[in-house]
């Protein structure tokens, strides 16, 4: 029997992580049309509202239903504005392991939102879902993503040589692919001992009952 992640809302001091809905389409499309996101993800560029709608209504729900992962909208608690995305993928329910990634809108960078959202998700996975390992993969030149991994307590395990396809702008403004390395990071429950206090101050976890 395939296991799946439950529908969940995670609250921190400044953020709410929740399921995506169709109202997020314009903000998601705007966020994804960013130079850095284009460089470090495989999202289509330019990223249309049609692509955002399909991902929110079909692709992300299919991943959750199949037990492969979970996508959460990261929003500001006070403004409810979409600031980023947390994704879980390549989930192994027997090993209790999953791969975590994060995206932050250009206007919201430098505020610590990625590390706050990632740490809250990790704490939920370890305490509520009884996971034993979280893996992150960061492109060798993506120093911002590496700093997030280090900030939440991840341990660098090694390098996957030539395993990542990044993108760069060519002189004619088209995207060109560039092969680079992946740095592999891991996070175990003991790596974030004490981090639960931070999450408790923000409100903790809330399960949804009406989200498909």
PDB file of C-alpha atoms in Angstrom:
ATOM      1  CA  UNK A   1       0.000   0.000   0.000  1.00  0.00           C
ATOM      2  CA  UNK A   2       1.387   3.386  -1.027  1.00  0.00           C
ATOM      3  CA  UNK A   3       1.853   5.881   1.769  1.00  0.00           C
ATOM      4  CA  UNK A   4       1.086   9.542   1.190  1.00  0.00           C
ATOM      5  CA  UNK A   5       1.739  12.758   3.030  1.00  0.00           C
ATOM      6  CA  UNK A   6      -1.289  14.198   4.847  1.00  0.00           C
ATOM      7  CA  UNK A   7      -2.702  17.602   4.040  1.00  0.00           C
ATOM      8  CA  UNK A   8      -0.992  19.952   6.424  1.00  0.00           C
ATOM      9  CA  UNK A   9      -0.468  23.551   7.441  1.00  0.00           C
ATOM     10  CA  UNK A  10       2.744  24.425   9.287  1.00  0.00           C
ATOM     11  CA  UNK A  11       3.041  27.720  11.155  1.00  0.00           C
ATOM     12  CA  UNK A  12       6.210  29.488  12.258  1.00  0.00           C
ATOM     13  CA  UNK A  13       6.784  32.883  13.787  1.00  0.00           C
ATOM     14  CA  UNK A  14       6.584  34.635  10.405  1.00  0.00           C
ATOM     15  CA  UNK A  15       5.290  32.071   7.933  1.00  0.00           C
ATOM     16  CA  UNK A  16       2.453  29.722   7.100  1.00  0.00           C
ATOM     17  CA  UNK A  17       3.177  26.696   4.913  1.00  0.00           C
ATOM     18  CA  UNK A  18      -0.012  25.395   3.369  1.00  0.00           C
ATOM     19  CA  UNK A  19      -1.403  23.576   0.311  1.00  0.00           C
ATOM     20  CA  UNK A  20      -1.466  25.518  -2.941  1.00  0.00           C
ATOM     21  CA  UNK A  21      -4.801  26.588  -4.400  1.00  0.00           C
ATOM     22  CA  UNK A  22      -5.855  28.192  -7.678  1.00  0.00           C
ATOM     23  CA  UNK A  23      -5.697  31.686  -6.184  1.00  0.00           C
ATOM     24  CA  UNK A  24      -1.900  31.231  -6.041  1.00  0.00           C
ATOM     25  CA  UNK A  25      -1.554  30.942  -9.832  1.00  0.00           C
ATOM     26  CA  UNK A  26      -0.640  34.603 -10.600  1.00  0.00           C
ATOM     27  CA  UNK A  27       1.830  34.878  -7.726  1.00  0.00           C
ATOM     28  CA  UNK A  28       3.467  31.547  -8.557  1.00  0.00           C
ATOM     29  CA  UNK A  29       3.883  32.467 -12.224  1.00  0.00           C
ATOM     30  CA  UNK A  30       5.393  35.831 -11.273  1.00  0.00           C
ATOM     31  CA  UNK A  31       7.777  34.229  -8.804  1.00  0.00           C
ATOM     32  CA  UNK A  32       8.994  31.553 -11.219  1.00  0.00           C
ATOM     33  CA  UNK A  33       9.872  34.099 -13.918  1.00  0.00           C
ATOM     34  CA  UNK A  34      13.078  35.010 -12.133  1.00  0.00           C
ATOM     35  CA  UNK A  35      16.661  34.757 -13.350  1.00  0.00           C
ATOM     36  CA  UNK A  36      17.943  32.740 -10.404  1.00  0.00           C
ATOM     37  CA  UNK A  37      14.999  30.360 -10.369  1.00  0.00           C
ATOM     38  CA  UNK A  38      15.443  29.862 -14.098  1.00  0.00           C
ATOM     39  CA  UNK A  39      19.123  29.103 -13.570  1.00  0.00           C
ATOM     40  CA  UNK A  40      18.819  26.568 -10.748  1.00  0.00           C
ATOM     41  CA  UNK A  41      15.559  24.737 -11.538  1.00  0.00           C
ATOM     42  CA  UNK A  42      14.163  22.910 -14.538  1.00  0.00           C
ATOM     43  CA  UNK A  43      10.994  25.012 -14.579  1.00  0.00           C
ATOM     44  CA  UNK A  44      10.050  26.149 -18.095  1.00  0.00           C
ATOM     45  CA  UNK A  45      11.116  29.685 -19.000  1.00  0.00           C
ATOM     46  CA  UNK A  46       9.202  31.857 -19.451  1.00  0.00           C
ATOM     47  CA  UNK A  47       6.818  30.423 -16.869  1.00  0.00           C
ATOM     48  CA  UNK A  48       3.204  31.052 -17.868  1.00  0.00           C
ATOM     49  CA  UNK A  49       0.075  31.228 -15.735  1.00  0.00           C
ATOM     50  CA  UNK A  50      -1.133  28.174 -17.661  1.00  0.00           C
ATOM     51  CA  UNK A  51       1.940  26.281 -16.470  1.00  0.00           C
ATOM     52  CA  UNK A  52       1.344  27.476 -12.905  1.00  0.00           C
ATOM     53  CA  UNK A  53      -2.303  26.395 -13.048  1.00  0.00           C
ATOM     54  CA  UNK A  54      -1.412  22.946 -14.390  1.00  0.00           C
ATOM     55  CA  UNK A  55       1.247  22.446 -11.722  1.00  0.00           C
ATOM     56  CA  UNK A  56      -1.053  23.543  -8.881  1.00  0.00           C
ATOM     57  CA  UNK A  57      -4.127  21.606 -10.006  1.00  0.00           C
ATOM     58  CA  UNK A  58      -2.538  18.506 -11.569  1.00  0.00           C
ATOM     59  CA  UNK A  59       1.189  17.936 -11.144  1.00  0.00           C
ATOM     60  CA  UNK A  60       1.591  18.715  -7.435  1.00  0.00           C
ATOM     61  CA  UNK A  61      -1.565  16.837  -6.350  1.00  0.00           C
ATOM     62  CA  UNK A  62      -0.529  13.831  -8.456  1.00  0.00           C
ATOM     63  CA  UNK A  63       2.859  13.714  -6.711  1.00  0.00           C
ATOM     64  CA  UNK A  64       1.189  13.687  -3.304  1.00  0.00           C
ATOM     65  CA  UNK A  65      -1.440  11.099  -4.259  1.00  0.00           C
ATOM     66  CA  UNK A  66       1.221   8.781  -5.673  1.00  0.00           C
ATOM     67  CA  UNK A  67       3.221   9.069  -2.448  1.00  0.00           C
ATOM     68  CA  UNK A  68       6.254  10.578  -4.129  1.00  0.00           C
ATOM     69  CA  UNK A  69       6.243  13.965  -2.435  1.00  0.00           C
ATOM     70  CA  UNK A  70       4.506  17.103  -1.236  1.00  0.00           C
ATOM     71  CA  UNK A  71       4.452  20.756  -2.302  1.00  0.00           C
ATOM     72  CA  UNK A  72       3.657  23.584   0.106  1.00  0.00           C
ATOM     73  CA  UNK A  73       3.095  27.272  -0.510  1.00  0.00           C
ATOM     74  CA  UNK A  74       5.224  29.385   1.811  1.00  0.00           C
ATOM     75  CA  UNK A  75       3.332  32.549   2.746  1.00  0.00           C
ATOM     76  CA  UNK A  76       3.900  35.487   5.070  1.00  0.00           C
ATOM     77  CA  UNK A  77       1.789  35.178   8.208  1.00  0.00           C
ATOM     78  CA  UNK A  78       0.827  38.863   8.286  1.00  0.00           C
ATOM     79  CA  UNK A  79       0.298  39.605   4.583  1.00  0.00           C
ATOM     80  CA  UNK A  80      -0.533  36.096   3.275  1.00  0.00           C
ATOM     81  CA  UNK A  81       1.733  36.932   0.330  1.00  0.00           C
ATOM     82  CA  UNK A  82       3.406  33.992  -1.432  1.00  0.00           C
ATOM     83  CA  UNK A  83       7.122  34.088  -0.652  1.00  0.00           C
ATOM     84  CA  UNK A  84       8.230  30.666  -1.825  1.00  0.00           C
ATOM     85  CA  UNK A  85       7.776  26.940  -2.278  1.00  0.00           C
ATOM     86  CA  UNK A  86       8.834  23.927  -0.219  1.00  0.00           C
ATOM     87  CA  UNK A  87       8.936  20.626  -2.068  1.00  0.00           C
ATOM     88  CA  UNK A  88       9.446  17.056  -0.926  1.00  0.00           C
ATOM     89  CA  UNK A  89      10.312  14.514  -3.609  1.00  0.00           C
ATOM     90  CA  UNK A  90      11.766  11.040  -4.174  1.00  0.00           C
ATOM     91  CA  UNK A  91      10.203   9.866  -0.948  1.00  0.00           C
ATOM     92  CA  UNK A  92      11.075   6.380   0.301  1.00  0.00           C
ATOM     93  CA  UNK A  93       8.448   5.335   2.820  1.00  0.00           C
ATOM     94  CA  UNK A  94      10.311   2.183   3.849  1.00  0.00           C
ATOM     95  CA  UNK A  95      13.542   4.043   4.623  1.00  0.00           C
ATOM     96  CA  UNK A  96      11.519   7.047   5.888  1.00  0.00           C
ATOM     97  CA  UNK A  97      13.584   9.400   3.756  1.00  0.00           C
ATOM     98  CA  UNK A  98      12.732  12.245   1.387  1.00  0.00           C
ATOM     99  CA  UNK A  99      14.465  14.961  -0.605  1.00  0.00           C
ATOM    100  CA  UNK A 100      13.721  18.579   0.322  1.00  0.00           C
ATOM    101  CA  UNK A 101      14.095  21.647  -1.883  1.00  0.00           C
ATOM    102  CA  UNK A 102      13.079  25.289  -1.595  1.00  0.00           C
ATOM    103  CA  UNK A 103      12.423  28.300  -3.796  1.00  0.00           C
ATOM    104  CA  UNK A 104      12.127  31.900  -2.592  1.00  0.00           C
ATOM    105  CA  UNK A 105      10.714  34.838  -4.553  1.00  0.00           C
ATOM    106  CA  UNK A 106      13.285  37.451  -5.560  1.00  0.00           C
ATOM    107  CA  UNK A 107      11.703  40.191  -3.430  1.00  0.00           C
ATOM    108  CA  UNK A 108      11.758  37.985  -0.307  1.00  0.00           C
ATOM    109  CA  UNK A 109      15.408  36.901  -0.378  1.00  0.00           C
ATOM    110  CA  UNK A 110      17.742  37.838   2.425  1.00  0.00           C
ATOM    111  CA  UNK A 111      15.035  37.557   5.108  1.00  0.00           C
ATOM    112  CA  UNK A 112      15.807  34.001   6.220  1.00  0.00           C
ATOM    113  CA  UNK A 113      12.511  32.670   4.866  1.00  0.00           C
ATOM    114  CA  UNK A 114      14.043  29.623   3.147  1.00  0.00           C
ATOM    115  CA  UNK A 115      15.794  28.377   6.278  1.00  0.00           C
ATOM    116  CA  UNK A 116      12.749  29.092   8.462  1.00  0.00           C
ATOM    117  CA  UNK A 117      10.441  27.172   6.127  1.00  0.00           C
ATOM    118  CA  UNK A 118      12.896  24.317   5.598  1.00  0.00           C
ATOM    119  CA  UNK A 119      13.545  23.901   9.319  1.00  0.00           C
ATOM    120  CA  UNK A 120       9.828  23.885  10.104  1.00  0.00           C
ATOM    121  CA  UNK A 121       9.238  21.244   7.435  1.00  0.00           C
ATOM    122  CA  UNK A 122      12.092  19.125   8.731  1.00  0.00           C
ATOM    123  CA  UNK A 123      10.790  19.333  12.288  1.00  0.00           C
ATOM    124  CA  UNK A 124       7.335  18.232  11.101  1.00  0.00           C
ATOM    125  CA  UNK A 125       8.805  15.333   9.137  1.00  0.00           C
ATOM    126  CA  UNK A 126      10.883  14.109  12.070  1.00  0.00           C
ATOM    127  CA  UNK A 127       8.292  14.514  14.824  1.00  0.00           C
ATOM    128  CA  UNK A 128       4.895  14.064  13.171  1.00  0.00           C
ATOM    129  CA  UNK A 129       5.789  11.796  10.250  1.00  0.00           C
ATOM    130  CA  UNK A 130       8.584   9.859  12.004  1.00  0.00           C
ATOM    131  CA  UNK A 131      11.035  10.316   9.142  1.00  0.00           C
ATOM    132  CA  UNK A 132      14.673   9.412   9.738  1.00  0.00           C
ATOM    133  CA  UNK A 133      16.510  11.233   6.952  1.00  0.00           C
ATOM    134  CA  UNK A 134      16.109  14.323   4.794  1.00  0.00           C
ATOM    135  CA  UNK A 135      18.351  14.848   1.783  1.00  0.00           C
ATOM    136  CA  UNK A 136      19.136  18.096  -0.024  1.00  0.00           C
ATOM    137  CA  UNK A 137      20.996  18.563  -3.282  1.00  0.00           C
ATOM    138  CA  UNK A 138      22.452  21.938  -4.156  1.00  0.00           C
ATOM    139  CA  UNK A 139      24.211  22.902  -7.379  1.00  0.00           C
ATOM    140  CA  UNK A 140      27.917  23.498  -6.823  1.00  0.00           C
ATOM    141  CA  UNK A 141      27.664  27.199  -7.704  1.00  0.00           C
ATOM    142  CA  UNK A 142      24.396  27.871  -5.870  1.00  0.00           C
ATOM    143  CA  UNK A 143      25.957  29.329  -2.739  1.00  0.00           C
ATOM    144  CA  UNK A 144      22.672  30.777  -1.443  1.00  0.00           C
ATOM    145  CA  UNK A 145      21.070  27.330  -1.352  1.00  0.00           C
ATOM    146  CA  UNK A 146      24.165  25.885   0.318  1.00  0.00           C
ATOM    147  CA  UNK A 147      23.988  28.540   3.029  1.00  0.00           C
ATOM    148  CA  UNK A 148      20.397  27.515   3.792  1.00  0.00           C
ATOM    149  CA  UNK A 149      21.434  23.865   4.106  1.00  0.00           C
ATOM    150  CA  UNK A 150      24.225  24.796   6.510  1.00  0.00           C
ATOM    151  CA  UNK A 151      21.991  27.107   8.545  1.00  0.00           C
ATOM    152  CA  UNK A 152      19.431  24.407   9.305  1.00  0.00           C
ATOM    153  CA  UNK A 153      22.124  21.943  10.380  1.00  0.00           C
ATOM    154  CA  UNK A 154      22.658  19.796   7.286  1.00  0.00           C
ATOM    155  CA  UNK A 155      25.849  17.784   6.932  1.00  0.00           C
ATOM    156  CA  UNK A 156      27.635  17.706   3.570  1.00  0.00           C
ATOM    157  CA  UNK A 157      28.053  14.093   2.496  1.00  0.00           C
ATOM    158  CA  UNK A 158      29.848  14.468  -0.818  1.00  0.00           C
ATOM    159  CA  UNK A 159      29.665  15.516  -4.451  1.00  0.00           C
ATOM    160  CA  UNK A 160      27.799  13.962  -7.359  1.00  0.00           C
ATOM    161  CA  UNK A 161      30.087  14.925 -10.219  1.00  0.00           C
ATOM    162  CA  UNK A 162      28.408  16.243 -13.345  1.00  0.00           C
ATOM    163  CA  UNK A 163      24.959  15.268 -12.051  1.00  0.00           C
ATOM    164  CA  UNK A 164      23.268  18.679 -12.313  1.00  0.00           C
ATOM    165  CA  UNK A 165      22.091  20.597 -15.367  1.00  0.00           C
ATOM    166  CA  UNK A 166      21.943  24.319 -14.590  1.00  0.00           C
ATOM    167  CA  UNK A 167      21.078  27.091 -17.045  1.00  0.00           C
ATOM    168  CA  UNK A 168      22.615  30.410 -17.992  1.00  0.00           C
ATOM    169  CA  UNK A 169      21.594  33.296 -20.225  1.00  0.00           C
ATOM    170  CA  UNK A 170      23.266  33.388 -23.617  1.00  0.00           C
ATOM    171  CA  UNK A 171      24.110  36.649 -25.379  1.00  0.00           C
ATOM    172  CA  UNK A 172      20.890  36.416 -27.387  1.00  0.00           C
ATOM    173  CA  UNK A 173      18.907  36.171 -24.108  1.00  0.00           C
ATOM    174  CA  UNK A 174      18.065  32.504 -24.641  1.00  0.00           C
ATOM    175  CA  UNK A 175      18.834  29.915 -21.995  1.00  0.00           C
ATOM    176  CA  UNK A 176      21.771  27.560 -22.447  1.00  0.00           C
ATOM    177  CA  UNK A 177      22.403  24.446 -20.371  1.00  0.00           C
ATOM    178  CA  UNK A 178      25.510  24.087 -18.228  1.00  0.00           C
ATOM    179  CA  UNK A 179      26.575  20.843 -16.576  1.00  0.00           C
ATOM    180  CA  UNK A 180      27.803  21.118 -12.999  1.00  0.00           C
ATOM    181  CA  UNK A 181      28.081  19.096  -9.779  1.00  0.00           C
ATOM    182  CA  UNK A 182      25.571  18.433  -7.030  1.00  0.00           C
ATOM    183  CA  UNK A 183      26.570  18.761  -3.389  1.00  0.00           C
ATOM    184  CA  UNK A 184      24.618  16.222  -1.326  1.00  0.00           C
ATOM    185  CA  UNK A 185      23.514  17.166   2.182  1.00  0.00           C
ATOM    186  CA  UNK A 186      21.702  15.162   4.839  1.00  0.00           C
ATOM    187  CA  UNK A 187      19.689  16.055   7.901  1.00  0.00           C
ATOM    188  CA  UNK A 188      18.895  13.545  10.647  1.00  0.00           C
ATOM    189  CA  UNK A 189      16.639  14.021  13.682  1.00  0.00           C
ATOM    190  CA  UNK A 190      19.575  14.558  16.028  1.00  0.00           C
ATOM    191  CA  UNK A 191      20.923  17.347  13.810  1.00  0.00           C
ATOM    192  CA  UNK A 192      18.084  19.689  14.778  1.00  0.00           C
ATOM    193  CA  UNK A 193      17.591  18.911  18.450  1.00  0.00           C
ATOM    194  CA  UNK A 194      16.147  21.973  20.135  1.00  0.00           C
ATOM    195  CA  UNK A 195      14.783  23.385  16.916  1.00  0.00           C
ATOM    196  CA  UNK A 196      11.292  22.327  17.963  1.00  0.00           C
ATOM    197  CA  UNK A 197      11.198  25.196  20.438  1.00  0.00           C
ATOM    198  CA  UNK A 198      11.370  27.674  17.568  1.00  0.00           C
ATOM    199  CA  UNK A 199       8.478  25.979  15.791  1.00  0.00           C
ATOM    200  CA  UNK A 200       6.363  25.751  18.928  1.00  0.00           C
ATOM    201  CA  UNK A 201       6.584  29.498  19.340  1.00  0.00           C
ATOM    202  CA  UNK A 202       5.113  29.936  15.862  1.00  0.00           C
ATOM    203  CA  UNK A 203       2.082  27.717  16.305  1.00  0.00           C
ATOM    204  CA  UNK A 204       3.101  24.230  15.124  1.00  0.00           C
ATOM    205  CA  UNK A 205       1.131  21.983  12.767  1.00  0.00           C
ATOM    206  CA  UNK A 206      -2.486  21.978  11.635  1.00  0.00           C
ATOM    207  CA  UNK A 207      -4.013  19.204   9.542  1.00  0.00           C
ATOM    208  CA  UNK A 208      -6.559  19.931   6.821  1.00  0.00           C
ATOM    209  CA  UNK A 209      -9.580  17.704   6.344  1.00  0.00           C
ATOM    210  CA  UNK A 210     -11.033  19.114   3.115  1.00  0.00           C
ATOM    211  CA  UNK A 211      -8.088  19.287   0.720  1.00  0.00           C
ATOM    212  CA  UNK A 212      -7.778  16.650  -2.004  1.00  0.00           C
TER     213      UNK A 212
END
